[in-house]
Amino acid sequence: MSTTTLERPGTGARGPRRTLPGPDGLVWTVLRLHRTALWMWLGYLVITVGLLLWLWGPGSSAAQKAFDAFGYSGSQDDAFQGLSSTLPLFGSFDAVFYNPLSLTRIAAVAVAVFAAGPLIARELESGTAQLAWTQSVSPARWLAAKLAVPALFVTLGTALVVVLYQGVWDARGHLLVAGIGPRDFAFSIGPATVANALFGLAFGVLVALLVRRTLPALAIAGTGQYLAGALRSNSWPFQGWYQQPELAVHSKAITSTGAEIGDPGCYEDLKCLAQHHVTGFTRHYLPSPDYWPRQLTETGLLLGLTVLAVAAAFLVLRRTQPEGATA
């Protein structure tokens, strides 16, 4: 006589759990494996965005007050004093204004280093990638996820910084000391800033696939991206320090009647200002007709190089994938 064993619902044997079969699993795996890098990127954004908001608000209060009282000469005096009235450890508004620009350039190098080392080369060197290829993930899908997930965060984060930075420039650029600084900034921040970070990602991935060793890949990618940034700063059509055209400035003094007159050049002489009935000042940089041609040319070149680097990365991966890996 045969017997049948009944099992309660939910207590029977379950099928194997899905781990890495589809895009969702790959995305989650990339995020989980590189969560430390993700937190570092978010930390960079918090610091940079916070600094920009501070520059837009209390960080410019002393420079704005000096400008309102004495015009451009007041902004110069505030810059030359060298310290911020709201954050004593910081420099003047003129000095701190360019720090986020430096951070964007450092971030592009950091993206290339991350892509070359922890993202790709470390997994190739340890055999983690090869193990995934022989099980449930094809090399092409693995690489696509490795590129797409960081690219999304890099694009959104860098674009946020660029848009906010442009807002600070439009609202507070009149407080900067004229010269190379404002000119370099005006031609540096834009869509090319985002393209440069994406190029760093693609370049780092390509270097890792070619070298397949973590430390050499880190060194080569970091050095290469640094040199690319140096090329941007010194070569047309990129934003060379000594190759940008001058920025036109509209600068006027406002009298007690509300009329705009030319700056009488009183500097900080209150008696002179009273004689000219000056009660305030206005100053802003005019848009340059060379901005968009330069930005679009650089963006196009960088995006073209990025596409070539990505295509080369897939080609290298295809030629070096192990036997048994699915396409």
Short mmCIF file of C-alpha atoms in Angstrom, two decimals:
data_model
loop_
_atom_site.label_atom_id
_atom_site.label_comp_id
_atom_site.label_asym_id
_atom_site.label_seq_id
_atom_site.Cartn_x
_atom_site.Cartn_y
_atom_site.Cartn_z
CA MET A 1 0.00 0.00 0.00
CA SER A 2 1.52 3.27 -1.10
CA THR A 3 1.34 6.44 0.88
CA THR A 4 1.43 10.01 -0.26
CA THR A 5 3.13 12.71 1.74
CA LEU A 6 1.39 16.05 1.68
CA GLU A 7 3.37 19.21 2.12
CA ARG A 8 2.13 22.56 3.27
CA PRO A 9 2.11 25.30 0.68
CA GLY A 10 5.38 27.15 0.64
CA THR A 11 7.38 24.35 2.27
CA GLY A 12 8.23 22.41 -0.87
CA ALA A 13 11.44 22.60 -2.82
CA ARG A 14 11.96 25.90 -4.56
CA GLY A 15 13.62 26.46 -7.89
CA PRO A 16 17.03 28.09 -8.11
CA ARG A 17 17.04 31.80 -7.37
CA ARG A 18 17.92 34.16 -10.19
CA THR A 19 21.20 35.97 -9.57
CA LEU A 20 22.64 37.44 -12.74
CA PRO A 21 20.33 36.55 -15.62
CA GLY A 22 19.12 39.91 -16.88
CA PRO A 23 19.78 43.63 -16.99
CA ASP A 24 18.17 44.23 -13.60
CA GLY A 25 20.43 41.69 -11.97
CA LEU A 26 23.51 43.10 -13.66
CA VAL A 27 22.67 46.66 -12.64
CA TRP A 28 22.10 45.62 -9.04
CA THR A 29 25.34 43.65 -9.02
CA VAL A 30 27.37 46.60 -10.33
CA LEU A 31 25.81 48.92 -7.75
CA ARG A 32 26.44 46.48 -4.93
CA LEU A 33 30.02 45.68 -5.88
CA HIS A 34 30.96 49.32 -6.27
CA ARG A 35 28.82 50.93 -3.59
CA THR A 36 31.90 52.48 -1.97
CA ALA A 37 32.74 54.29 -5.20
CA LEU A 38 29.09 55.33 -5.52
CA TRP A 39 29.15 56.86 -2.05
CA MET A 40 32.38 58.66 -2.88
CA TRP A 41 30.82 60.08 -6.03
CA LEU A 42 27.76 61.22 -4.08
CA GLY A 43 30.08 62.75 -1.49
CA TYR A 44 31.89 64.66 -4.23
CA LEU A 45 28.56 65.97 -5.51
CA VAL A 46 27.40 67.00 -2.04
CA ILE A 47 30.63 68.90 -1.39
CA THR A 48 30.68 70.56 -4.81
CA VAL A 49 27.00 71.47 -4.86
CA GLY A 50 27.21 72.72 -1.27
CA LEU A 51 30.21 74.88 -2.14
CA LEU A 52 28.41 76.31 -5.18
CA LEU A 53 25.30 77.12 -3.16
CA TRP A 54 27.49 78.79 -0.55
CA LEU A 55 29.19 80.86 -3.27
CA TRP A 56 25.78 81.83 -4.60
CA GLY A 57 24.63 82.91 -1.12
CA PRO A 58 26.64 83.83 1.99
CA GLY A 59 30.01 83.22 0.36
CA SER A 60 29.54 86.24 -1.91
CA SER A 61 28.00 88.57 0.68
CA ALA A 62 31.22 90.42 1.58
CA ALA A 63 32.26 90.82 -2.07
CA GLN A 64 28.76 91.99 -3.01
CA LYS A 65 28.72 94.51 -0.18
CA ALA A 66 32.09 95.89 -1.28
CA PHE A 67 30.88 96.04 -4.88
CA ASP A 68 27.69 97.86 -3.94
CA ALA A 69 29.75 100.47 -2.08
CA PHE A 70 32.70 100.99 -4.44
CA GLY A 71 32.01 99.06 -7.61
CA TYR A 72 34.69 96.94 -9.26
CA SER A 73 37.41 98.48 -7.09
CA GLY A 74 35.53 97.19 -4.04
CA SER A 75 35.48 93.67 -5.49
CA GLN A 76 39.21 93.90 -6.13
CA ASP A 77 39.88 95.02 -2.56
CA ASP A 78 37.76 92.15 -1.19
CA ALA A 79 39.68 89.68 -3.35
CA PHE A 80 43.06 91.02 -2.28
CA GLN A 81 42.14 90.80 1.42
CA GLY A 82 42.24 87.05 0.95
CA LEU A 83 39.81 85.80 3.62
CA SER A 84 36.08 85.11 3.68
CA SER A 85 34.00 86.89 6.31
CA THR A 86 31.57 83.95 6.60
CA LEU A 87 34.07 81.07 6.60
CA PRO A 88 37.47 82.25 7.92
CA LEU A 89 39.26 79.10 6.76
CA PHE A 90 38.26 79.85 3.17
CA GLY A 91 39.83 82.38 0.86
CA SER A 92 38.06 85.34 -0.69
CA PHE A 93 35.08 84.85 -2.99
CA ASP A 94 37.35 85.39 -5.99
CA ALA A 95 39.71 82.63 -4.87
CA VAL A 96 37.09 80.07 -3.78
CA PHE A 97 34.95 80.59 -6.89
CA TYR A 98 37.34 78.48 -9.00
CA ASN A 99 37.63 75.57 -6.54
CA PRO A 100 34.61 73.67 -7.94
CA LEU A 101 36.18 73.95 -11.40
CA SER A 102 39.31 72.27 -10.06
CA LEU A 103 37.13 69.59 -8.45
CA THR A 104 35.47 68.78 -11.80
CA ARG A 105 38.89 68.28 -13.38
CA ILE A 106 40.04 66.08 -10.51
CA ALA A 107 36.78 64.12 -10.70
CA ALA A 108 37.37 63.31 -14.38
CA VAL A 109 40.75 61.79 -13.49
CA ALA A 110 39.17 59.92 -10.58
CA VAL A 111 36.52 58.47 -12.92
CA ALA A 112 39.22 57.19 -15.27
CA VAL A 113 41.16 55.65 -12.37
CA PHE A 114 38.04 53.98 -10.98
CA ALA A 115 37.07 52.59 -14.39
CA ALA A 116 40.54 51.20 -15.00
CA GLY A 117 41.05 49.69 -11.57
CA PRO A 118 38.12 48.64 -9.36
CA LEU A 119 35.54 48.55 -12.15
CA ILE A 120 37.34 46.35 -14.70
CA ALA A 121 40.98 45.39 -14.12
CA ARG A 122 40.52 44.10 -10.56
CA GLU A 123 37.78 41.71 -11.65
CA LEU A 124 39.83 40.50 -14.61
CA GLU A 125 42.90 39.99 -12.44
CA SER A 126 41.00 38.15 -9.69
CA GLY A 127 39.05 35.96 -12.12
CA THR A 128 35.65 37.22 -10.99
CA ALA A 129 34.73 38.39 -14.46
CA GLN A 130 35.77 35.12 -16.11
CA LEU A 131 33.66 33.18 -13.62
CA ALA A 132 30.59 35.25 -14.47
CA TRP A 133 31.19 34.79 -18.20
CA THR A 134 31.20 30.99 -17.93
CA GLN A 135 27.97 30.92 -15.94
CA SER A 136 25.08 33.24 -16.67
CA VAL A 137 26.44 36.51 -18.07
CA SER A 138 27.95 37.03 -21.49
CA PRO A 139 31.10 39.19 -21.73
CA ALA A 140 29.29 41.77 -23.87
CA ARG A 141 26.42 42.16 -21.39
CA TRP A 142 28.87 42.30 -18.51
CA LEU A 143 30.83 45.11 -20.16
CA ALA A 144 27.68 46.96 -21.20
CA ALA A 145 26.47 47.04 -17.60
CA LYS A 146 29.92 48.08 -16.37
CA LEU A 147 29.82 51.05 -18.75
CA ALA A 148 26.15 52.04 -18.56
CA VAL A 149 25.68 52.23 -14.79
CA PRO A 150 28.67 54.51 -14.03
CA ALA A 151 27.96 56.55 -17.18
CA LEU A 152 24.48 57.36 -15.89
CA PHE A 153 25.76 58.61 -12.54
CA VAL A 154 28.66 60.50 -14.12
CA THR A 155 26.40 62.21 -16.66
CA LEU A 156 23.69 63.24 -14.20
CA GLY A 157 26.12 64.37 -11.49
CA THR A 158 28.42 66.34 -13.77
CA ALA A 159 25.47 67.95 -15.58
CA LEU A 160 24.05 69.07 -12.23
CA VAL A 161 27.35 70.71 -11.30
CA VAL A 162 27.62 72.41 -14.70
CA VAL A 163 24.08 73.85 -14.58
CA LEU A 164 24.48 75.10 -11.01
CA TYR A 165 27.93 76.53 -11.75
CA GLN A 166 26.53 78.44 -14.72
CA GLY A 167 23.88 79.87 -12.40
CA VAL A 168 26.50 81.07 -9.93
CA TRP A 169 28.51 82.60 -12.80
CA ASP A 170 25.46 84.46 -14.13
CA ALA A 171 24.50 85.76 -10.69
CA ARG A 172 27.91 86.49 -9.15
CA GLY A 173 30.43 86.66 -12.01
CA HIS A 174 30.57 90.45 -11.74
CA LEU A 175 32.39 90.08 -8.41
CA LEU A 176 35.42 88.34 -9.94
CA VAL A 177 38.69 90.07 -10.66
CA ALA A 178 39.04 90.43 -14.44
CA GLY A 179 41.78 88.57 -16.27
CA ILE A 180 42.64 84.99 -17.14
CA GLY A 181 40.49 83.47 -14.37
CA PRO A 182 37.02 84.50 -15.57
CA ARG A 183 38.02 83.92 -19.19
CA ASP A 184 39.26 80.40 -18.51
CA PHE A 185 36.16 79.59 -16.50
CA ALA A 186 33.71 81.00 -19.05
CA PHE A 187 35.07 78.78 -21.82
CA SER A 188 35.60 75.69 -19.64
CA ILE A 189 32.21 75.00 -18.08
CA GLY A 190 29.57 73.52 -20.37
CA PRO A 191 28.58 70.29 -22.13
CA ALA A 192 32.27 69.58 -22.79
CA THR A 193 32.73 69.17 -19.02
CA VAL A 194 30.28 66.26 -19.07
CA ALA A 195 31.87 64.81 -22.22
CA ASN A 196 35.30 64.95 -20.60
CA ALA A 197 34.14 62.87 -17.63
CA LEU A 198 32.52 60.31 -19.94
CA PHE A 199 35.72 60.10 -21.96
CA GLY A 200 37.59 59.36 -18.73
CA LEU A 201 35.22 56.47 -18.03
CA ALA A 202 35.57 54.95 -21.52
CA PHE A 203 39.33 55.48 -21.60
CA GLY A 204 39.79 53.82 -18.22
CA VAL A 205 37.74 50.78 -19.29
CA LEU A 206 39.74 50.40 -22.50
CA VAL A 207 43.06 50.63 -20.65
CA ALA A 208 41.91 47.99 -18.14
CA LEU A 209 40.92 45.55 -20.89
CA LEU A 210 44.25 46.04 -22.64
CA VAL A 211 46.46 45.84 -19.54
CA ARG A 212 44.34 43.48 -17.39
CA ARG A 213 46.38 44.33 -14.30
CA THR A 214 45.02 46.64 -11.62
CA LEU A 215 47.99 48.81 -10.64
CA PRO A 216 49.37 49.38 -14.17
CA ALA A 217 45.85 50.16 -15.41
CA LEU A 218 45.36 52.69 -12.60
CA ALA A 219 48.62 54.46 -13.45
CA ILE A 220 48.08 54.53 -17.20
CA ALA A 221 44.45 55.67 -17.04
CA GLY A 222 45.11 58.37 -14.46
CA THR A 223 48.10 59.73 -16.35
CA GLY A 224 46.31 59.60 -19.69
CA GLN A 225 43.24 61.45 -18.42
CA TYR A 226 45.42 64.05 -16.71
CA LEU A 227 47.25 64.68 -19.98
CA ALA A 228 43.91 64.93 -21.79
CA GLY A 229 42.85 67.59 -19.29
CA ALA A 230 46.13 69.44 -19.83
CA LEU A 231 45.49 69.33 -23.58
CA ARG A 232 42.06 70.85 -23.02
CA SER A 233 43.66 73.74 -21.14
CA ASN A 234 46.31 74.59 -23.71
CA SER A 235 45.11 73.80 -27.23
CA TRP A 236 42.54 75.18 -29.62
CA PRO A 237 39.72 74.24 -30.09
CA PHE A 238 39.89 73.47 -26.41
CA GLN A 239 39.84 76.06 -23.66
CA GLY A 240 43.45 77.29 -23.66
CA TRP A 241 44.37 79.88 -21.04
CA TYR A 242 46.10 82.13 -23.56
CA GLN A 243 43.91 81.39 -26.57
CA GLN A 244 40.48 82.54 -25.43
CA PRO A 245 39.12 85.86 -26.65
CA GLU A 246 38.57 88.63 -24.15
CA LEU A 247 35.19 88.78 -22.44
CA ALA A 248 33.33 92.03 -22.94
CA VAL A 249 32.14 93.67 -19.69
CA HIS A 250 29.23 96.07 -19.26
CA SER A 251 30.09 98.25 -16.25
CA LYS A 252 28.19 101.34 -15.09
CA ALA A 253 27.65 103.50 -12.03
CA ILE A 254 24.15 104.39 -10.84
CA THR A 255 23.38 107.92 -9.61
CA SER A 256 20.85 109.06 -7.03
CA THR A 257 18.40 109.79 -9.86
CA GLY A 258 18.64 106.22 -11.14
CA ALA A 259 20.63 107.18 -14.23
CA GLU A 260 23.50 105.00 -15.43
CA ILE A 261 26.82 106.72 -16.03
CA GLY A 262 30.35 105.57 -16.74
CA ASP A 263 32.38 104.55 -13.71
CA PRO A 264 33.93 107.83 -12.50
CA GLY A 265 36.99 105.97 -11.22
CA CYS A 266 36.65 107.12 -7.63
CA TYR A 267 37.89 103.78 -6.32
CA GLU A 268 37.19 103.96 -2.56
CA ASP A 269 37.04 107.72 -2.26
CA LEU A 270 33.66 108.45 -0.65
CA LYS A 271 33.97 112.18 -1.30
CA CYS A 272 34.50 111.57 -5.00
CA LEU A 273 31.50 109.24 -5.12
CA ALA A 274 29.34 111.88 -3.41
CA GLN A 275 30.43 114.52 -5.90
CA HIS A 276 29.23 112.29 -8.75
CA HIS A 277 26.05 111.34 -6.83
CA VAL A 278 26.92 107.66 -7.19
CA THR A 279 24.75 105.34 -5.09
CA GLY A 280 25.51 101.97 -6.67
CA PHE A 281 27.11 100.04 -9.48
CA THR A 282 26.25 97.43 -12.07
CA ARG A 283 28.61 95.10 -13.91
CA HIS A 284 28.25 91.89 -15.90
CA TYR A 285 30.10 89.91 -18.54
CA LEU A 286 28.50 89.84 -21.97
CA PRO A 287 28.03 86.46 -23.70
CA SER A 288 30.87 85.59 -26.05
CA PRO A 289 30.00 84.56 -29.65
CA ASP A 290 32.95 82.14 -29.46
CA TYR A 291 31.53 80.15 -26.52
CA TRP A 292 29.23 77.73 -28.31
CA PRO A 293 31.54 77.06 -31.30
CA ARG A 294 34.31 76.15 -28.87
CA GLN A 295 32.10 74.13 -26.54
CA LEU A 296 30.38 72.19 -29.33
CA THR A 297 33.66 71.47 -31.09
CA GLU A 298 35.27 70.17 -27.92
CA THR A 299 32.16 68.21 -26.94
CA GLY A 300 31.98 66.59 -30.36
CA LEU A 301 35.64 65.60 -30.30
CA LEU A 302 35.44 64.18 -26.79
CA LEU A 303 32.24 62.25 -27.49
CA GLY A 304 33.77 60.92 -30.71
CA LEU A 305 36.82 59.70 -28.79
CA THR A 306 34.51 58.20 -26.17
CA VAL A 307 32.59 56.22 -28.81
CA LEU A 308 35.86 54.99 -30.32
CA ALA A 309 37.14 53.94 -26.89
CA VAL A 310 33.91 52.04 -26.14
CA ALA A 311 33.96 50.30 -29.54
CA ALA A 312 37.61 49.38 -29.04
CA ALA A 313 36.82 48.03 -25.57
CA PHE A 314 34.15 45.66 -26.94
CA LEU A 315 36.50 44.57 -29.72
CA VAL A 316 39.31 43.82 -27.27
CA LEU A 317 36.91 41.95 -25.00
CA ARG A 318 35.64 39.84 -27.89
CA ARG A 319 39.15 38.86 -28.97
CA THR A 320 40.28 37.97 -25.45
CA GLN A 321 37.19 36.24 -24.02
CA PRO A 322 37.80 32.69 -22.79
CA GLU A 323 36.47 29.58 -24.45
CA GLY A 324 33.04 28.63 -23.20
CA ALA A 325 31.92 32.21 -22.63
CA THR A 326 28.63 32.98 -24.29
CA ALA A 327 28.46 35.84 -26.77
#
